[in-house]
């Protein structure tokens, strides 16, 4: 069995997937953030600014669980409080 320390030492940024984050400001302006090398690149999204405030409240439960390793799961508190999700991942 590998230890978490060994997993961290063997970590490679090349194995990570590229991510884009959409940020909506208080004024409704939309900005796309991406990492290029070691720099954060920001560009304004095309289209009209969203009307009203810049935040959308998401009240839906986040029940996704990521299996980092068979013995290491990553999830939200919603998933931790959902008995069916915990049974699915055999964490009871």
Short mmCIF file of the C-alpha atoms (twelve columns), coordinates in Angstrom:
data_MODEL
# 
_entry.id   MODEL 
# 
loop_
_atom_site.group_PDB 
_atom_site.id 
_atom_site.type_symbol 
_atom_site.label_atom_id 
_atom_site.label_alt_id 
_atom_site.label_comp_id 
_atom_site.label_asym_id 
_atom_site.label_seq_id 
_atom_site.Cartn_x 
_atom_site.Cartn_y 
_atom_site.Cartn_z 
_atom_site.pdbx_PDB_model_num 
ATOM 1  C CA . UNK A 1  0.000   0.000  0.000   1 
ATOM 2  C CA . UNK A 2  1.304   3.429  -0.905  1 
ATOM 3  C CA . UNK A 3  1.366   6.128  1.703   1 
ATOM 4  C CA . UNK A 4  -0.123  9.563  1.187   1 
ATOM 5  C CA . UNK A 5  3.394   10.993 1.461   1 
ATOM 6  C CA . UNK A 6  4.521   8.863  -1.495  1 
ATOM 7  C CA . UNK A 7  1.476   9.954  -3.510  1 
ATOM 8  C CA . UNK A 8  2.289   13.616 -2.860  1 
ATOM 9  C CA . UNK A 9  5.932   13.129 -3.826  1 
ATOM 10 C CA . UNK A 10 4.912   11.424 -7.086  1 
ATOM 11 C CA . UNK A 11 2.447   14.197 -7.974  1 
ATOM 12 C CA . UNK A 12 2.795   15.656 -11.470 1 
ATOM 13 C CA . UNK A 13 1.034   18.788 -12.748 1 
ATOM 14 C CA . UNK A 14 1.051   17.205 -16.207 1 
ATOM 15 C CA . UNK A 15 -1.635  14.753 -15.034 1 
ATOM 16 C CA . UNK A 16 -4.090  17.513 -14.103 1 
ATOM 17 C CA . UNK A 17 -6.950  18.413 -16.444 1 
ATOM 18 C CA . UNK A 18 -7.232  21.983 -17.737 1 
ATOM 19 C CA . UNK A 19 -9.936  23.953 -15.910 1 
ATOM 20 C CA . UNK A 20 -11.833 27.121 -16.745 1 
ATOM 21 C CA . UNK A 21 -13.621 29.097 -14.046 1 
ATOM 22 C CA . UNK A 22 -16.396 31.561 -14.843 1 
ATOM 23 C CA . UNK A 23 -16.519 34.435 -12.353 1 
ATOM 24 C CA . UNK A 24 -19.509 36.769 -12.253 1 
ATOM 25 C CA . UNK A 25 -18.749 40.061 -10.523 1 
ATOM 26 C CA . UNK A 26 -21.186 42.115 -8.445  1 
ATOM 27 C CA . UNK A 27 -21.883 44.279 -11.489 1 
ATOM 28 C CA . UNK A 28 -22.771 41.230 -13.596 1 
ATOM 29 C CA . UNK A 29 -19.557 41.217 -15.656 1 
ATOM 30 C CA . UNK A 30 -18.452 37.677 -16.568 1 
ATOM 31 C CA . UNK A 31 -14.768 36.763 -16.553 1 
ATOM 32 C CA . UNK A 32 -13.197 33.432 -17.590 1 
ATOM 33 C CA . UNK A 33 -10.127 32.430 -15.577 1 
ATOM 34 C CA . UNK A 34 -7.626  29.835 -16.833 1 
ATOM 35 C CA . UNK A 35 -4.104  28.919 -15.789 1 
ATOM 36 C CA . UNK A 36 -1.392  29.066 -18.431 1 
ATOM 37 C CA . UNK A 37 1.903   27.864 -17.070 1 
ATOM 38 C CA . UNK A 38 2.268   29.530 -13.681 1 
ATOM 39 C CA . UNK A 39 0.136   32.582 -14.589 1 
ATOM 40 C CA . UNK A 40 -3.573  33.184 -14.167 1 
ATOM 41 C CA . UNK A 41 -5.094  34.394 -17.449 1 
ATOM 42 C CA . UNK A 42 -8.378  36.310 -17.323 1 
ATOM 43 C CA . UNK A 43 -10.588 37.262 -20.249 1 
ATOM 44 C CA . UNK A 44 -13.989 38.865 -20.338 1 
ATOM 45 C CA . UNK A 45 -16.750 36.617 -21.618 1 
ATOM 46 C CA . UNK A 46 -18.609 37.805 -24.696 1 
ATOM 47 C CA . UNK A 47 -22.234 38.866 -24.363 1 
ATOM 48 C CA . UNK A 48 -24.242 41.154 -22.180 1 
ATOM 49 C CA . UNK A 49 -23.657 41.454 -18.462 1 
ATOM 50 C CA . UNK A 50 -26.051 39.479 -16.325 1 
ATOM 51 C CA . UNK A 51 -28.851 41.632 -14.923 1 
ATOM 52 C CA . UNK A 52 -28.954 42.242 -11.190 1 
ATOM 53 C CA . UNK A 53 -26.455 40.875 -8.731  1 
ATOM 54 C CA . UNK A 54 -23.462 38.813 -9.633  1 
ATOM 55 C CA . UNK A 55 -24.186 35.754 -7.543  1 
ATOM 56 C CA . UNK A 56 -26.488 32.814 -8.088  1 
ATOM 57 C CA . UNK A 57 -27.338 30.827 -4.998  1 
ATOM 58 C CA . UNK A 58 -27.269 27.094 -5.638  1 
ATOM 59 C CA . UNK A 59 -29.361 25.254 -3.088  1 
ATOM 60 C CA . UNK A 60 -29.114 21.839 -4.763  1 
ATOM 61 C CA . UNK A 61 -27.269 19.124 -2.866  1 
ATOM 62 C CA . UNK A 62 -23.744 18.330 -4.045  1 
ATOM 63 C CA . UNK A 63 -23.659 14.539 -3.765  1 
ATOM 64 C CA . UNK A 64 -20.635 13.912 -5.984  1 
ATOM 65 C CA . UNK A 65 -17.790 11.973 -4.411  1 
ATOM 66 C CA . UNK A 66 -14.374 11.741 -5.987  1 
ATOM 67 C CA . UNK A 67 -12.340 8.611  -5.369  1 
ATOM 68 C CA . UNK A 68 -8.772  9.862  -5.112  1 
ATOM 69 C CA . UNK A 69 -7.518  6.461  -3.962  1 
ATOM 70 C CA . UNK A 70 -9.552  3.443  -2.787  1 
ATOM 71 C CA . UNK A 71 -8.942  4.605  0.774   1 
ATOM 72 C CA . UNK A 72 -9.242  8.383  0.134   1 
ATOM 73 C CA . UNK A 73 -12.536 10.013 -0.913  1 
ATOM 74 C CA . UNK A 74 -13.204 13.687 -1.615  1 
ATOM 75 C CA . UNK A 75 -16.670 15.193 -1.329  1 
ATOM 76 C CA . UNK A 76 -18.809 17.908 0.185   1 
ATOM 77 C CA . UNK A 77 -20.628 17.976 3.484   1 
ATOM 78 C CA . UNK A 78 -23.826 17.268 1.513   1 
ATOM 79 C CA . UNK A 79 -22.403 13.912 0.437   1 
ATOM 80 C CA . UNK A 80 -21.180 13.178 3.961   1 
ATOM 81 C CA . UNK A 81 -24.709 13.692 5.325   1 
ATOM 82 C CA . UNK A 82 -26.432 11.583 2.661   1 
ATOM 83 C CA . UNK A 83 -26.736 7.994  3.871   1 
ATOM 84 C CA . UNK A 84 -27.353 6.544  0.374   1 
ATOM 85 C CA . UNK A 85 -24.194 8.203  -0.973  1 
ATOM 86 C CA . UNK A 86 -22.169 6.867  1.946   1 
ATOM 87 C CA . UNK A 87 -23.551 3.348  1.421   1 
ATOM 88 C CA . UNK A 88 -22.700 3.554  -2.283  1 
ATOM 89 C CA . UNK A 89 -19.083 4.226  -1.343  1 
ATOM 90 C CA . UNK A 90 -19.211 1.754  1.570   1 
ATOM 91 C CA . UNK A 91 -18.493 4.410  4.189   1 
ATOM 92 C CA . UNK A 92 -20.845 3.495  7.026   1 
# 
